[in-house]
């Protein structure tokens, strides 16, 4: 392809979203709507990209530049129509030759391959204008593609200008158009706002090309969902569901087992290796990576996590965690940022971890909080253990040595360490470092205060039970 300029229109208000967030910034499938469009645009390797911004441009502009630093922002102060928007974009771009593609910023299902095929066909046919058209069951609101008796495209007629017969036409302008740059510059100067909406219609360029005797054509896209925009939250949800269906289908084609596609949500940037299994009610978000043979779910949400080969993650919520090969997590685990679990390790039921490096084969099986900790390989942490990392002012670390075995209901008061092969007794509150190989015991010897309940809890069911037991024992003892 020759010189290619892509113009992305994103100046409109999007009032039907009823949102303080600009329409094209609403997320879908893990990216903003315009983020999806820019990804498709980048795939056709354009010479330059111009984004037209207007409404809430202080939000939209920086977002576009963050995603595509080479983009040129063209500011449209007042939204006077798509023809006006494109005129401003052409002035900002300085483009005078080659091909110009115009797209909207709110079509998140658009794929680079479709855009490329459209651009290639436009250039090969040497047209002044090409329209990416689609057939829709409800054409209301769209510009209709008017063809003559020979089937050649004559014009695009907007809804408000259309005759009753033209309103019956079900071939519509998707909003994606390709132009010869020289023709476009001339046409933009000729388009007027003398119409029902008082707007400069970019689509009037089609009729102008025909008047000039130039070639115009439409490329009918089979997959019209790719050009559908979301104008309100209901449409956003519909498109989100469709986008997800496409992503899930793609992973299944690539060898991933998805037991229930309808309740499985996978965002665009997630990577899953073949033979992984995703169980119902699972959301894989952000830059999550799932390695082969891992089984995830049911009812699991992982954001920006990496799950090793053959690992098992059940009913878990995780963010920025790295889980080793063949490790097991859950049910009911909460993995917070900085969690790392080694090969074959275990983070079990009702366990919360944060900034914790847990070694190969190490286990935290039950009811524990592990914050700011390093647990050596093969160590075992007893049920109900708290890593008390916070003294009310600062966070401190706890280190547990290799193959250490700590008892149930321990509290590690950080900063503290337990040496390699050391142990702690049940109920220990570990305030001082435990040397390698030692056993730490902190609880006082048990004292039994006989008759305490009957004297101190008189009149309660507990005291009554104690009295019955005492009387029975007195009887047997005679
Ligand atoms: C437009 C097309 C119509 C097509 C439909 C597809 C025109 C005149 N009509 O109609 O043929 O079927 O899209 O969705 O082009 N925008 C600006 N600045 C403006 C006006 C619009 O940036 O001054 C942007 C909007 O933010 C939006 C896009 O251009 O992203 C389309 O504008 P919109 O007002 O939605 O056009 P439609 O009336 O839907
Ligand atoms: Ca529209």
PDB file of N, CA and C in Angstrom, residues 332-336 339 347-354 356 364 367-371:
ATOM      1  N   UNK A 332     -11.380 -20.783  47.771  1.00  0.00           N
ATOM      2  CA  UNK A 332     -11.517 -19.567  48.570  1.00  0.00           C
ATOM      3  C   UNK A 332     -10.175 -18.983  48.997  1.00  0.00           C
ATOM      4  N   UNK A 333      -9.334 -18.730  48.026  1.00  0.00           N
ATOM      5  CA  UNK A 333      -8.069 -18.047  48.314  1.00  0.00           C
ATOM      6  C   UNK A 333      -8.132 -16.645  47.735  1.00  0.00           C
ATOM      7  N   UNK A 334      -7.404 -15.734  48.369  1.00  0.00           N
ATOM      8  CA  UNK A 334      -7.338 -14.349  47.910  1.00  0.00           C
ATOM      9  C   UNK A 334      -5.868 -14.020  47.697  1.00  0.00           C
ATOM     10  N   UNK A 335      -5.483 -13.954  46.452  1.00  0.00           N
ATOM     11  CA  UNK A 335      -4.080 -13.702  46.094  1.00  0.00           C
ATOM     12  C   UNK A 335      -3.931 -12.228  45.762  1.00  0.00           C
ATOM     13  N   UNK A 336      -3.203 -11.510  46.587  1.00  0.00           N
ATOM     14  CA  UNK A 336      -3.031 -10.081  46.331  1.00  0.00           C
ATOM     15  C   UNK A 336      -1.680  -9.834  45.660  1.00  0.00           C
ATOM     16  N   UNK A 339       2.165 -11.897  45.226  1.00  0.00           N
ATOM     17  CA  UNK A 339       2.141 -13.299  45.654  1.00  0.00           C
ATOM     18  C   UNK A 339       2.903 -14.134  44.627  1.00  0.00           C
ATOM     19  N   UNK A 347      -1.483 -22.925  48.295  1.00  0.00           N
ATOM     20  CA  UNK A 347      -2.148 -21.866  49.055  1.00  0.00           C
ATOM     21  C   UNK A 347      -3.582 -22.362  49.175  1.00  0.00           C
ATOM     22  N   UNK A 348      -3.999 -22.719  50.386  1.00  0.00           N
ATOM     23  CA  UNK A 348      -5.246 -23.459  50.527  1.00  0.00           C
ATOM     24  C   UNK A 348      -6.472 -22.626  50.812  1.00  0.00           C
ATOM     25  N   UNK A 349      -7.354 -23.185  51.602  1.00  0.00           N
ATOM     26  CA  UNK A 349      -8.696 -22.647  51.828  1.00  0.00           C
ATOM     27  C   UNK A 349      -8.688 -21.471  52.800  1.00  0.00           C
ATOM     28  N   UNK A 350      -9.392 -20.417  52.426  1.00  0.00           N
ATOM     29  CA  UNK A 350      -9.448 -19.199  53.245  1.00  0.00           C
ATOM     30  C   UNK A 350      -8.057 -18.712  53.618  1.00  0.00           C
ATOM     31  N   UNK A 351      -7.244 -18.555  52.611  1.00  0.00           N
ATOM     32  CA  UNK A 351      -5.897 -18.027  52.808  1.00  0.00           C
ATOM     33  C   UNK A 351      -5.765 -16.757  51.980  1.00  0.00           C
ATOM     34  N   UNK A 352      -5.257 -15.697  52.623  1.00  0.00           N
ATOM     35  CA  UNK A 352      -4.997 -14.438  51.928  1.00  0.00           C
ATOM     36  C   UNK A 352      -3.494 -14.227  51.899  1.00  0.00           C
ATOM     37  N   UNK A 353      -2.986 -13.908  50.732  1.00  0.00           N
ATOM     38  CA  UNK A 353      -1.543 -13.692  50.604  1.00  0.00           C
ATOM     39  C   UNK A 353      -1.286 -12.346  49.960  1.00  0.00           C
ATOM     40  N   UNK A 354      -0.210 -11.693  50.363  1.00  0.00           N
ATOM     41  CA  UNK A 354       0.155 -10.402  49.770  1.00  0.00           C
ATOM     42  C   UNK A 354       1.658 -10.259  49.850  1.00  0.00           C
ATOM     43  N   UNK A 356       4.122 -12.040  49.053  1.00  0.00           N
ATOM     44  CA  UNK A 356       4.603 -13.234  49.746  1.00  0.00           C
ATOM     45  C   UNK A 356       5.245 -14.182  48.746  1.00  0.00           C
ATOM     46  N   UNK A 364       0.718 -23.468  52.573  1.00  0.00           N
ATOM     47  CA  UNK A 364      -0.057 -22.684  53.549  1.00  0.00           C
ATOM     48  C   UNK A 364      -1.493 -23.182  53.372  1.00  0.00           C
ATOM     49  N   UNK A 367      -6.802 -21.231  56.358  1.00  0.00           N
ATOM     50  CA  UNK A 367      -7.211 -20.136  57.250  1.00  0.00           C
ATOM     51  C   UNK A 367      -6.067 -19.236  57.707  1.00  0.00           C
ATOM     52  N   UNK A 368      -5.347 -18.660  56.788  1.00  0.00           N
ATOM     53  CA  UNK A 368      -4.173 -17.880  57.188  1.00  0.00           C
ATOM     54  C   UNK A 368      -4.072 -16.574  56.434  1.00  0.00           C
ATOM     55  N   UNK A 369      -3.345 -15.616  57.048  1.00  0.00           N
ATOM     56  CA  UNK A 369      -2.966 -14.395  56.338  1.00  0.00           C
ATOM     57  C   UNK A 369      -1.451 -14.368  56.227  1.00  0.00           C
ATOM     58  N   UNK A 370      -0.960 -14.286  55.005  1.00  0.00           N
ATOM     59  CA  UNK A 370       0.479 -14.270  54.758  1.00  0.00           C
ATOM     60  C   UNK A 370       0.817 -12.973  54.038  1.00  0.00           C
ATOM     61  N   UNK A 371       1.297 -11.985  54.794  1.00  0.00           N
ATOM     62  CA  UNK A 371       1.641 -10.697  54.185  1.00  0.00           C
ATOM     63  C   UNK A 371       3.100 -10.387  54.393  1.00  0.00           C
TER      64      UNK A 371
END
